[in-house]
Coordinates of C-alpha atoms and ligand atoms in Angstrom, one line a residue:
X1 CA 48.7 -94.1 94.5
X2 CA 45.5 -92.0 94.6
X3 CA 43.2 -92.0 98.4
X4 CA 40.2 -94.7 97.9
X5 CA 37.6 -91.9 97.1
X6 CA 34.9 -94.2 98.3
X7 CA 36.6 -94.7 101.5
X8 CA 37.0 -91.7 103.7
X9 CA 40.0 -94.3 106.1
X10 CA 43.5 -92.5 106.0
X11 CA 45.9 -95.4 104.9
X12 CA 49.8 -96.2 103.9
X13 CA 50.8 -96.5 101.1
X14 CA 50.7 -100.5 101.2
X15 CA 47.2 -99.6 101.7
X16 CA 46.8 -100.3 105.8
X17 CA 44.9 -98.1 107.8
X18 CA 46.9 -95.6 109.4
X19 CA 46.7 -95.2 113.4
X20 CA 48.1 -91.6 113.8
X21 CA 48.9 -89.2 111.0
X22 CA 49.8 -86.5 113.9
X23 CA 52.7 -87.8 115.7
X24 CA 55.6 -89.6 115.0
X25 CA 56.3 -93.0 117.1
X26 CA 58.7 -91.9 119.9
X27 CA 60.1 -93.4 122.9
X28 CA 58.8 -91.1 125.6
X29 CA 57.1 -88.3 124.8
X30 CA 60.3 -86.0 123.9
X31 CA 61.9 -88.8 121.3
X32 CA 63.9 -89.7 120.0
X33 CA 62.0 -91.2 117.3
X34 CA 62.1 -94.7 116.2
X35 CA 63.5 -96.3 113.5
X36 CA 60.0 -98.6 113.6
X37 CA 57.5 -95.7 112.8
X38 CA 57.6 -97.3 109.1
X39 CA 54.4 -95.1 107.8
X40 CA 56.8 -92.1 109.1
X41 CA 60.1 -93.6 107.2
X42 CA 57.6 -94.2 103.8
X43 CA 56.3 -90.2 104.2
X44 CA 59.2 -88.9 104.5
X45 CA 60.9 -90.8 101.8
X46 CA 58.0 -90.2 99.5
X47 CA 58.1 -87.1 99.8
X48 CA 61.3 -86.3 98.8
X49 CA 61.1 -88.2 95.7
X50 CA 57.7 -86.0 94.7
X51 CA 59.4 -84.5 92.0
X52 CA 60.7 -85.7 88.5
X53 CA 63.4 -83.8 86.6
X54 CA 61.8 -81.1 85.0
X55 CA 62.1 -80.5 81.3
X56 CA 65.6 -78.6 80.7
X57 CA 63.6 -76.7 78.3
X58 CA 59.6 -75.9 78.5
X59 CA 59.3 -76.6 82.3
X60 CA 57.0 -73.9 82.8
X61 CA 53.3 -75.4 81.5
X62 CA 49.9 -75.1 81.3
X63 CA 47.8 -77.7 80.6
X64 CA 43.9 -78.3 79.0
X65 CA 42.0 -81.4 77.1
X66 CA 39.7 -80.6 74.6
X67 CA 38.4 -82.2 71.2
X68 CA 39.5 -81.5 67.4
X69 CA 36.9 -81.5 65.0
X70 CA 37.4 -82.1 61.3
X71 CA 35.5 -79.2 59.4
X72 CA 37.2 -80.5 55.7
X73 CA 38.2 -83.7 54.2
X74 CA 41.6 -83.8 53.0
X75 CA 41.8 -87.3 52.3
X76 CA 43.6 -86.3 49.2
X77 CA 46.2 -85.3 50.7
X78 CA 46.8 -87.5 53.8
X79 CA 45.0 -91.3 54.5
X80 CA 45.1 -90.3 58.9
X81 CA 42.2 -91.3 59.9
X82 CA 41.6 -88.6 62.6
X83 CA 41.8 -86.2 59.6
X84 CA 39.2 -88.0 57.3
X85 CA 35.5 -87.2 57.6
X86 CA 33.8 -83.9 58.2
X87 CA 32.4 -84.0 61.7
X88 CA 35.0 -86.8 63.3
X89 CA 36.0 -85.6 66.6
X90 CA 39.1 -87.0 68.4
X91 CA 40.2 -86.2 71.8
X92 CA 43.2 -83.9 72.4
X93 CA 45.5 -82.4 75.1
X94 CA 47.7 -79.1 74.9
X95 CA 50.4 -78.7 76.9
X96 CA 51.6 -74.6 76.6
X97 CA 54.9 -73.4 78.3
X98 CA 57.7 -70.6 78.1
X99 CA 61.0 -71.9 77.4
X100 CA 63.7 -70.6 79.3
X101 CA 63.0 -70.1 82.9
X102 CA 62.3 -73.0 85.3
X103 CA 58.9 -74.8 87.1
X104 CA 58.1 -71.9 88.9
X105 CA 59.1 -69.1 86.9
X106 CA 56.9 -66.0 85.3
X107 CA 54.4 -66.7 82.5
X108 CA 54.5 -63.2 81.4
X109 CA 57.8 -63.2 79.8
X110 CA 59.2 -62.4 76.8
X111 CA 60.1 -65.6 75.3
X112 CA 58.7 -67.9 72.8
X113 CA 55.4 -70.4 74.0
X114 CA 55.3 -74.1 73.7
X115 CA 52.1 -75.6 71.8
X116 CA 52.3 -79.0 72.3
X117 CA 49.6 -81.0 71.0
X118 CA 48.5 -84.9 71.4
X119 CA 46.2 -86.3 69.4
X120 CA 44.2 -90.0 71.1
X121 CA 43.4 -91.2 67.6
X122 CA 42.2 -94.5 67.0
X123 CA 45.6 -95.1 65.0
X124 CA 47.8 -94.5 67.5
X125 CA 49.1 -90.9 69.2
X126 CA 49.9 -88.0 66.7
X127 CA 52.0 -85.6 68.6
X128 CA 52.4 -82.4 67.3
X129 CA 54.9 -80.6 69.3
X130 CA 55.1 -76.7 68.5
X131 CA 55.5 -73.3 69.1
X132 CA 53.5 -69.9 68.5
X133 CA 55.8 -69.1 66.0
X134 CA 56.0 -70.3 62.7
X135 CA 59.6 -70.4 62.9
X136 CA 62.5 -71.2 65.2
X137 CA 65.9 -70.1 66.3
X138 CA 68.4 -72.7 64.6
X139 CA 68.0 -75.1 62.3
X140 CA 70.3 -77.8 63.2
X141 CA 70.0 -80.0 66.4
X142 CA 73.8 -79.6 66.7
X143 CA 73.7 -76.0 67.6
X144 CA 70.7 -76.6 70.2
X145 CA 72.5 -77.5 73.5
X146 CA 74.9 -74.6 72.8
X147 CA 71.8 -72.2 72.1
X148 CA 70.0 -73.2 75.5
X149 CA 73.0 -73.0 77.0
X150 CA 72.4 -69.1 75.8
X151 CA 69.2 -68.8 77.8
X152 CA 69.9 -70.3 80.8
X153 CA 72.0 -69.1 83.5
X154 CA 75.6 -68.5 83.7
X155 CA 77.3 -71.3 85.5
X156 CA 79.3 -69.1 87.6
X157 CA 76.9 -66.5 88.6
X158 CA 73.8 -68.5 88.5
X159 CA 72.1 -65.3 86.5
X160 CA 70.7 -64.9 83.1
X161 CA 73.1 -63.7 80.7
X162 CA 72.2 -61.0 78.0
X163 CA 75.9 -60.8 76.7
X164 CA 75.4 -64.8 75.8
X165 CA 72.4 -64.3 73.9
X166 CA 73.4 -61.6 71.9
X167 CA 76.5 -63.2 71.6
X168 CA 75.2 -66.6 70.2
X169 CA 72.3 -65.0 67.8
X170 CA 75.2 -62.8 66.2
X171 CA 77.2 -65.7 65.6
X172 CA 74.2 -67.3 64.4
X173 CA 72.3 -65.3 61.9
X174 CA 69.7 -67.8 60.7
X175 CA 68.0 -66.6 64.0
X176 CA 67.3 -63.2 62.8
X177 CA 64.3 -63.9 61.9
X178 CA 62.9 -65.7 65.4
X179 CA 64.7 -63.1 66.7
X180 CA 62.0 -59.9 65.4
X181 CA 59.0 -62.5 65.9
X182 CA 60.5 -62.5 69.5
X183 CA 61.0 -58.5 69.7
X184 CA 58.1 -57.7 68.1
X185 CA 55.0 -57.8 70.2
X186 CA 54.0 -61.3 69.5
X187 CA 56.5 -61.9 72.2
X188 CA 54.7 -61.4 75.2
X189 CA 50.9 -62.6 74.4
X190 CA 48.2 -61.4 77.1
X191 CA 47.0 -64.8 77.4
X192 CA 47.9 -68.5 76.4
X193 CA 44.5 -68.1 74.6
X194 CA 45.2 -65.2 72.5
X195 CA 48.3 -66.3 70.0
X196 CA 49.0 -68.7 67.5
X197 CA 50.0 -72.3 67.8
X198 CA 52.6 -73.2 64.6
X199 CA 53.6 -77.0 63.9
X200 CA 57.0 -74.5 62.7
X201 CA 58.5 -78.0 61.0
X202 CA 57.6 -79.5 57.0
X203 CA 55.7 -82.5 57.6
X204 CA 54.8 -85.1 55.0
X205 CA 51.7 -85.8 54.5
X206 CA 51.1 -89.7 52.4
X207 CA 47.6 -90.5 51.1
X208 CA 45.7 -93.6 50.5
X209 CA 47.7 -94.1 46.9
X210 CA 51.0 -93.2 49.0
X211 CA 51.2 -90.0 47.1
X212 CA 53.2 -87.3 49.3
X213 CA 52.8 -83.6 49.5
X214 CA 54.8 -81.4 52.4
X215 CA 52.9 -79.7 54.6
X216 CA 53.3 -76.6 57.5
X217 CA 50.5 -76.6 60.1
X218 CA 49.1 -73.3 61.2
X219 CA 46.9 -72.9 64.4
X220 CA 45.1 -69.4 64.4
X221 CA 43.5 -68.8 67.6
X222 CA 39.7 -67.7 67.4
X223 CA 39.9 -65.7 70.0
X224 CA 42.0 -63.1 68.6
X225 CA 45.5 -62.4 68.7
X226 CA 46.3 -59.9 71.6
X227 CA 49.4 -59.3 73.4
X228 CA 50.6 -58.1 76.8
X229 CA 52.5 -54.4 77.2
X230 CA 55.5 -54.9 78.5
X231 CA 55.2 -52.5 81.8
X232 CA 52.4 -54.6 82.3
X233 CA 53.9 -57.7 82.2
X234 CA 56.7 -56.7 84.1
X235 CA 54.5 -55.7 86.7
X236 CA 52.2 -59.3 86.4
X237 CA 55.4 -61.3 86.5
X238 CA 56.5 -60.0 90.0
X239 CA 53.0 -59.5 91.7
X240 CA 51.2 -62.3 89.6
X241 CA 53.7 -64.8 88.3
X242 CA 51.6 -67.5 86.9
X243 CA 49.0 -65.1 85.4
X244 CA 48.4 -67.4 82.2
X245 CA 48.0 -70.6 84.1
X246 CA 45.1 -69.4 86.1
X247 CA 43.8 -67.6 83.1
X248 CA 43.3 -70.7 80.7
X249 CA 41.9 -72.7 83.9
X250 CA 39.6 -69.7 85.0
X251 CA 38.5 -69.5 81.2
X252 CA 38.0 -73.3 80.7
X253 CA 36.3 -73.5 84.5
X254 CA 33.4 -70.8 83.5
X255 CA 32.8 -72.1 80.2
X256 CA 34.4 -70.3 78.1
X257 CA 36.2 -72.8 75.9
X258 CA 39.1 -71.4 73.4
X259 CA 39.3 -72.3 70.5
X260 CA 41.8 -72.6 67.3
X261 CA 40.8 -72.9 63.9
X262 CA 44.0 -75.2 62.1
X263 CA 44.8 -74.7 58.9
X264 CA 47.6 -76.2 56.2
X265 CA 49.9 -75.5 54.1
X266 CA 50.4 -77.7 51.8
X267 CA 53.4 -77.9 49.1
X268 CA 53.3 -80.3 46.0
X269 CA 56.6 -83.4 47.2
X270 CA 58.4 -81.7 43.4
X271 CA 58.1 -78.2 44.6
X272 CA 60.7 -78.8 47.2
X273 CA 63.4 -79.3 44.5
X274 CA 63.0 -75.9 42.9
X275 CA 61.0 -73.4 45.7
X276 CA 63.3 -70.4 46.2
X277 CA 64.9 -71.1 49.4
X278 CA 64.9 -74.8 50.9
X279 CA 61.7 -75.6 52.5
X280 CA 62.7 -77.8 55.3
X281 CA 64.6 -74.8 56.7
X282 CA 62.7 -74.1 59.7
X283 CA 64.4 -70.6 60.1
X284 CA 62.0 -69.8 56.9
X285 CA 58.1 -69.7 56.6
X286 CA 56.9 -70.4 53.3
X287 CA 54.9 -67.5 52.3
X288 CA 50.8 -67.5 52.2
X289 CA 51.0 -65.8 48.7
X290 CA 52.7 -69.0 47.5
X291 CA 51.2 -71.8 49.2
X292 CA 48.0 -70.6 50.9
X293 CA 46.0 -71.5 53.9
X294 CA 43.6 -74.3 53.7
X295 CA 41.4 -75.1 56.7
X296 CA 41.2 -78.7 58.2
X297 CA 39.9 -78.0 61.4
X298 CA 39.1 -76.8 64.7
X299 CA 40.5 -77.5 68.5
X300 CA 38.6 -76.3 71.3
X301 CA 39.6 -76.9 74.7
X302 CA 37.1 -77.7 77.2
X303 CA 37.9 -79.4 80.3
X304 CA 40.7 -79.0 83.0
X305 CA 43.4 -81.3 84.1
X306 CA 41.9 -83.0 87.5
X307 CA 45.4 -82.9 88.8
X308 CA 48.6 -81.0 87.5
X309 CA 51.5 -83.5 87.9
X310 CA 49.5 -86.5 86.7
X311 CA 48.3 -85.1 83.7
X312 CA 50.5 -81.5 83.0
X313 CA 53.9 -82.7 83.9
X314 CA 53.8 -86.4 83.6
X315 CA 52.2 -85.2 79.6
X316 CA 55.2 -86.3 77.5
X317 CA 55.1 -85.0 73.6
X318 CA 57.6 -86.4 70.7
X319 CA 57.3 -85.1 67.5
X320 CA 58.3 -88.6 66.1
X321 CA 54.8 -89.9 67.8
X322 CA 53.2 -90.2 63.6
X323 CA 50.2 -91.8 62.8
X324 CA 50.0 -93.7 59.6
X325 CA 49.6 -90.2 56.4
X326 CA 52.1 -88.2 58.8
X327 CA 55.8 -88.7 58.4
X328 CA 59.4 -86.6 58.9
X329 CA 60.7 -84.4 56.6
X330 CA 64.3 -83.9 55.9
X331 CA 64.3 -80.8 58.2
X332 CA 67.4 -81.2 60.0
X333 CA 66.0 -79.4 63.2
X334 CA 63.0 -82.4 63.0
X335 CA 65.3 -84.9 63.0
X336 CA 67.0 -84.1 66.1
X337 CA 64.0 -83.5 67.7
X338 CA 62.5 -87.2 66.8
X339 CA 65.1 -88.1 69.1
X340 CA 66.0 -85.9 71.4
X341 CA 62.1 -85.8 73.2
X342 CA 61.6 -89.8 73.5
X343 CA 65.0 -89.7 75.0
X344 CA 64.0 -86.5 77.7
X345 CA 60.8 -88.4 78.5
X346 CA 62.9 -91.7 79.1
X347 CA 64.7 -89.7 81.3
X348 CA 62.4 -87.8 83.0
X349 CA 59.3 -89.9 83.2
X350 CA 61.0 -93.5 82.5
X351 CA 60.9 -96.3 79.8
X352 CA 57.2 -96.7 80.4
X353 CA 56.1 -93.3 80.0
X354 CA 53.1 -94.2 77.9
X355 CA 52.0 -96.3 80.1
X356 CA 50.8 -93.3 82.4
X357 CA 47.1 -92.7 81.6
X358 CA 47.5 -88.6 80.2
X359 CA 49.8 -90.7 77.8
X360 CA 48.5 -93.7 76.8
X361 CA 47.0 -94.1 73.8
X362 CA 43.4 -95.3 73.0
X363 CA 44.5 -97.4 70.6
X364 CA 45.6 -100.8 71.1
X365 CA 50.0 -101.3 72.2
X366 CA 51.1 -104.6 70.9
X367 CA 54.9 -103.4 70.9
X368 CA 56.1 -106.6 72.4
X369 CA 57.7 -104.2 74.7
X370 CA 58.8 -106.1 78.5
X371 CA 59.6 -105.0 81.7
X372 CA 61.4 -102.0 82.7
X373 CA 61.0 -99.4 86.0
X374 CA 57.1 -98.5 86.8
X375 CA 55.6 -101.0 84.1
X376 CA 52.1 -100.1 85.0
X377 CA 50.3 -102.3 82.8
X378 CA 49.9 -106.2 82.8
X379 CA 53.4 -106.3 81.1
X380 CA 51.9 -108.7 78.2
X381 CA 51.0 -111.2 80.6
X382 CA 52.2 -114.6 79.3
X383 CA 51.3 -113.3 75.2
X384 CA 53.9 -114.0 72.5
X385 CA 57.1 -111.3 73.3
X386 CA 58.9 -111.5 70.1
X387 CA 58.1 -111.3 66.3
X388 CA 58.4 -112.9 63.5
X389 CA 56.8 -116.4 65.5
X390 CA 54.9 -119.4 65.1
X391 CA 52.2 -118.4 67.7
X392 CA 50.1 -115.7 66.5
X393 CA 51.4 -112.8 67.7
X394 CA 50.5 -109.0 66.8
X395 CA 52.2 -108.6 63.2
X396 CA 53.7 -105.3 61.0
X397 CA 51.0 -103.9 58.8
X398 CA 52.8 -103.6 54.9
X399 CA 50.6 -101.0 53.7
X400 CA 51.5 -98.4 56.6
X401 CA 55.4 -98.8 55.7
X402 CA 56.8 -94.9 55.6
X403 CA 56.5 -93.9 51.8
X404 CA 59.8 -94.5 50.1
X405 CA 61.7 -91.5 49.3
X406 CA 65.1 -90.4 47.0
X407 CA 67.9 -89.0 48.8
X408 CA 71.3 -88.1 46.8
X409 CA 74.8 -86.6 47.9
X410 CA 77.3 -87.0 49.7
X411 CA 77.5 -87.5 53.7
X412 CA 79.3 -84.9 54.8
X413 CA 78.5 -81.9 57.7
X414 CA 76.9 -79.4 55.8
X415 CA 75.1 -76.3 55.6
X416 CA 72.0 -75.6 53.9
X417 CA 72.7 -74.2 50.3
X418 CA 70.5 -71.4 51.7
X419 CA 72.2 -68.4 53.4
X420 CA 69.5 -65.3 52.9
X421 CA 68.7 -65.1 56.4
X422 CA 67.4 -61.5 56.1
X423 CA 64.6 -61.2 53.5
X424 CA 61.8 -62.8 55.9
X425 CA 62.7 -60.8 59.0
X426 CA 62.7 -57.7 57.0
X427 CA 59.4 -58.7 55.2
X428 CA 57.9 -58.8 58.8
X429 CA 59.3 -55.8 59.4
X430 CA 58.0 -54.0 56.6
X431 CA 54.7 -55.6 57.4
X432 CA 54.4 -54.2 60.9
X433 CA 52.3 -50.6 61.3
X434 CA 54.5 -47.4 62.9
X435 CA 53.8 -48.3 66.0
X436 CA 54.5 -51.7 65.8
X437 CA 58.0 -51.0 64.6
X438 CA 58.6 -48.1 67.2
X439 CA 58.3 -51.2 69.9
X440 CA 60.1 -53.9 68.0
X441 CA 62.4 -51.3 68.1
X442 CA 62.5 -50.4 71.5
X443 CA 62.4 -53.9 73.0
X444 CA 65.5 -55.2 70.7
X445 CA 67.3 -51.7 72.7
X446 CA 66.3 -52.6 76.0
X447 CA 67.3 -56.1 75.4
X448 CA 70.8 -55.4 74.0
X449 CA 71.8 -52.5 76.3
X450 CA 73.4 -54.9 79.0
X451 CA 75.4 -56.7 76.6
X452 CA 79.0 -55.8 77.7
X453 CA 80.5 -55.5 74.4
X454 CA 80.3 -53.3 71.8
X455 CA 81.5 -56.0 69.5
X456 CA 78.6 -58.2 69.8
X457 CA 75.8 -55.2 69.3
X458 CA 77.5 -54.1 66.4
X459 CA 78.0 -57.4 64.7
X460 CA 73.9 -58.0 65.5
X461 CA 73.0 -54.3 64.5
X462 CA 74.6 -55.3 60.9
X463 CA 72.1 -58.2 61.0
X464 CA 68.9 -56.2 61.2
X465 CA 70.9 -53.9 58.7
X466 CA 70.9 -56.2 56.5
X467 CA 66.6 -57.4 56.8
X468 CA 65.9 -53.7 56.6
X469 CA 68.6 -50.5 56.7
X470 CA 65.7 -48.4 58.7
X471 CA 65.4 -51.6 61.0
X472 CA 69.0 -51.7 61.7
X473 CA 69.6 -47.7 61.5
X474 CA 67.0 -47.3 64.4
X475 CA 68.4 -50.2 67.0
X476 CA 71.8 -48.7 66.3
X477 CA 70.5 -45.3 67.2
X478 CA 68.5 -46.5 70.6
X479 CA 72.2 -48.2 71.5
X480 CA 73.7 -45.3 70.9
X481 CA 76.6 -46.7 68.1
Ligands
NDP1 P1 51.5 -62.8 54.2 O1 51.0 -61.4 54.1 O2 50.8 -63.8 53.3 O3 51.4 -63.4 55.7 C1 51.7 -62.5 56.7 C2 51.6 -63.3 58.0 O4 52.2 -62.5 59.0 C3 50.2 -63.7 58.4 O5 50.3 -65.1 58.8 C4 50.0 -62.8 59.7 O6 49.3 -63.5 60.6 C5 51.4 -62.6 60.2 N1 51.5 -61.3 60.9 C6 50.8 -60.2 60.7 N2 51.2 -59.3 61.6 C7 52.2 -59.9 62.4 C8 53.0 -59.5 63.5 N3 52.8 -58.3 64.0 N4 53.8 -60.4 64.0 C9 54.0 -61.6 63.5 N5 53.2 -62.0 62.4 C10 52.3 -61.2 61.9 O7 53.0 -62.7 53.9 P2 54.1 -63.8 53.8 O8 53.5 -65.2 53.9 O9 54.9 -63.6 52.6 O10 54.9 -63.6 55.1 C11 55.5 -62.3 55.4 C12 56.1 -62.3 56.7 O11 55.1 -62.6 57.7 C13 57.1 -63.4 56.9 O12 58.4 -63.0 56.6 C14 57.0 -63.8 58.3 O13 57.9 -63.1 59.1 C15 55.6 -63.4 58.7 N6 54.7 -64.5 58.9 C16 54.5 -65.4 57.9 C17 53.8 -66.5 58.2 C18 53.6 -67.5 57.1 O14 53.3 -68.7 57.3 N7 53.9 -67.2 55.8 C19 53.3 -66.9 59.5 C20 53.5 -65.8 60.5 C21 54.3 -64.7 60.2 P3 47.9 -62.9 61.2 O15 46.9 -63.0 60.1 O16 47.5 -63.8 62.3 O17 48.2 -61.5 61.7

């Protein structure tokens, strides 16, 4: 409960005044101290109850509100509202994080950055919940525990585990391409303002007539991309360890708002059927040539958090949050997602995580919804708590149903058809200057040289042979094989 900033009085949390905030009730002046002092009992208990679990993935965040503007109207392609009319504005927050380490890890690692976005549109809250990269390691939710697994510590040691990673990406070459975006010097961006926010998933968009198309979502920062050598952030993570937190909040603070510019892709529902790799395959951009970018938009981010755990770590982000136009695709990676973060937050946070004011939405909840720990709202107060009734309650609304869609095959655990998991990494490779590849280079060497076993650098080394033979000739050459 927040002090009563129009009363300077010290109270409890019950909300007496408190006598003495110095010392503890004892009996004598040495103690022992009683079992009465019950604003004592409550502080101490309190306190150790201060933190939530943090996020087994993305615990490390930074956090800023801001506003999205529409700058073109793509009503064609999608009825959301928030997306309709040049000009509309609609509040926003951003959560940003690293991955791997924990709460109070480094920022300035090499690892990939959380771009969670929420959207407070008057339909509801559109979550978009991605990363700076347009693609991701896996792409089924099966293999995700096991990959994370990967990046956290060993369970014996308690240390990170470079002979895991390798281990796991060479068993699991769909990462490849993540992988180079990782090595490459994307990987370690000089601020949370300069890089790239990606929705990485195929999202359907519906329109008015219920007409689908699929679409990628590309934010491209305005400030520039720039990124951080890696002495340097070496150095920044042990003497200045959260060096993009105070950055963003230094920037917003003096004025100087970033910005993104958001852009679409957007891929007519028929050309999924014959495109030249499956397009729900999040291992796989879809290439510019083909499907080019189209602009929509523009986020800028322009106020501070007033206070960190209320609104950076209490911020909880599903990608299954849609608002009527925005639905799933088939991606399989999605699809474990659209459950997987309700469930962390129900965890974390509790049942009645949107109730929490960085969460709530500013539309109206009529979820007949009841009860359940920390319901911080008037629980529906004596309004009808079930549906269909006789009492006019809140009712469905036919002409947001999801748009109907064909699916054929059998059910069965299955691969994508798919299997070229080297033409993309090595078209980034190709793409990158001298220089660029002379680092890539290096920092896949570096990263591999404590992986105890030859086995597991060779079998990876025949990966980026495969994307490009100079790519893989080169790593195999630093390692020494
Ligand atoms: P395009 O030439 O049309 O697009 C190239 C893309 O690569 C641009 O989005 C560009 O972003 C990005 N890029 C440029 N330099 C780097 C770099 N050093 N590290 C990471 N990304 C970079 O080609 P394609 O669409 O056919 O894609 C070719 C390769 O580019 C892909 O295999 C993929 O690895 C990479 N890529 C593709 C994206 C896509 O959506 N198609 C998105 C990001 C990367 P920018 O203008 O900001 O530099």
């Amino acid at each position: 409960m927040t002090a009563n900033r129009n009363n300077d009085k010290l109270t409890t949390s019950w909300g007496a005044p408190v006598g003495d905030n110095q010392n503890s009730m004892t009996a004598g002046s040495r103690g022992p101290t009683l079992l009465q002092d019950v604003h004592l009992l409550e502080k101490l208990a309190h306190f150790n109850r201060e933190r939530v679990p943090e996020r087994v993935v993305h615990a490390k965040g930074a956090g800023a509100h801001g506003y999205f503007e529409v700058t073109r109207d793509l009503s064609q392609y999608t009825k959301a509202a928030f997306l309709s009319d040049v000009g509309k504005r609609t509040p926003m927050f951003i959560r940003f994080s690293t991955v791997a380490g924990e709460l109070g890890s480094a920022d300035t690692v090499r690892d990939p950055r959380g771009f969670a976005v929420k959207f407070y549109t008057e339909e509801g809250n559109y979550d978009l919940v991605g990363n700076n990269t347009p693609v991701f390691f896996i792409r089924d939710a099966i293999k995700f525990p096991d990959f994370i697994h990967t990046q956290k510590r060993h369970p014996q040691t308690h240390l990170k585990n470079p002979t895991a990673v390798w281990d796991f990406w060479s068993h699991s070459p769909e990462s490849l391409h993540q992988v180079t975006i990782l090595m490459s010097d994307r990987g370690i961006p000089a601020t949370l303002r300069h890089m790239h926010g990606f929705g990485s998933h195929t999202f359907k968009w519906v329109n008015a007539e219920g007409r689908a198309v699929w679409v990628k979502y590309h934010f491209k920062t305005e400030q520039g991309v720039q990124n951080l050598d890696v002495k340097l952030a070496a150095q920044l993570a042990g003497e200045h360890p959260d060096y993009h937190t105070e950055d963003l909040f230094n920037a917003i603070d003096n004025g100087d708002f970033p910005a993104w510019t958001l852009y679409v892709q957007i891929m007519p529902e028929e050309d999924a059927n014959s495109y030249r790799f499956d397009p729900f395959d999040v291992t796989k951009v879809w290439s510019q040539k083909d499907y080019p970018l189209i602009e929509v938009g523009r986020m800028v981010l322009d106020r501070n958090p007033e206070n960190y755990f209320a609104e950076v770590e209490q911020a909880t982000f599903s990608p299954g949050s849609f608002v009527p136009g925005i639905e799933a695709s088939p991606d399989k990676m999605l699809q474990g997602r659209l459950f997987a973060y309700g469930d962390a937050h129900r965890y974390r946070v509790g049942a009645n995580h949107n109730h929490l004011p960085i969460n709530r939405p500013i539309a109206e909840v009529n979820n007949n919804q009841r009860d359940g720990a920390m319901n911080a709202t008037n629980n529906g107060g004596g309004s009808v708590y079930y549906e269909p009734n006789s009492f006019g309650g809140a009712t469905e609304s036919p002409q947001h149903k999801a748009a109907a869609f064909e699916v054929s095959g059998q059910a069965d655990s299955m691969s994508y058809d798919h299997d070229d998991h080297y033409t993309q990494p090595g078209d980034l490779y190709r793409l990158l200057s001298e220089e660029e590849r002379a680092r890539l280079v290096q920092n896949i060497v570096e990263a591999m040289t404590p992986v105890k076993s030859d086995e597991i650098k060779l079998r990876q080394i025949g990966h980026f042979r495969k994307a490009d033979p100079e790519f893989g000739q080169r790593i195999a050459e630093g390692l020494g094989l």
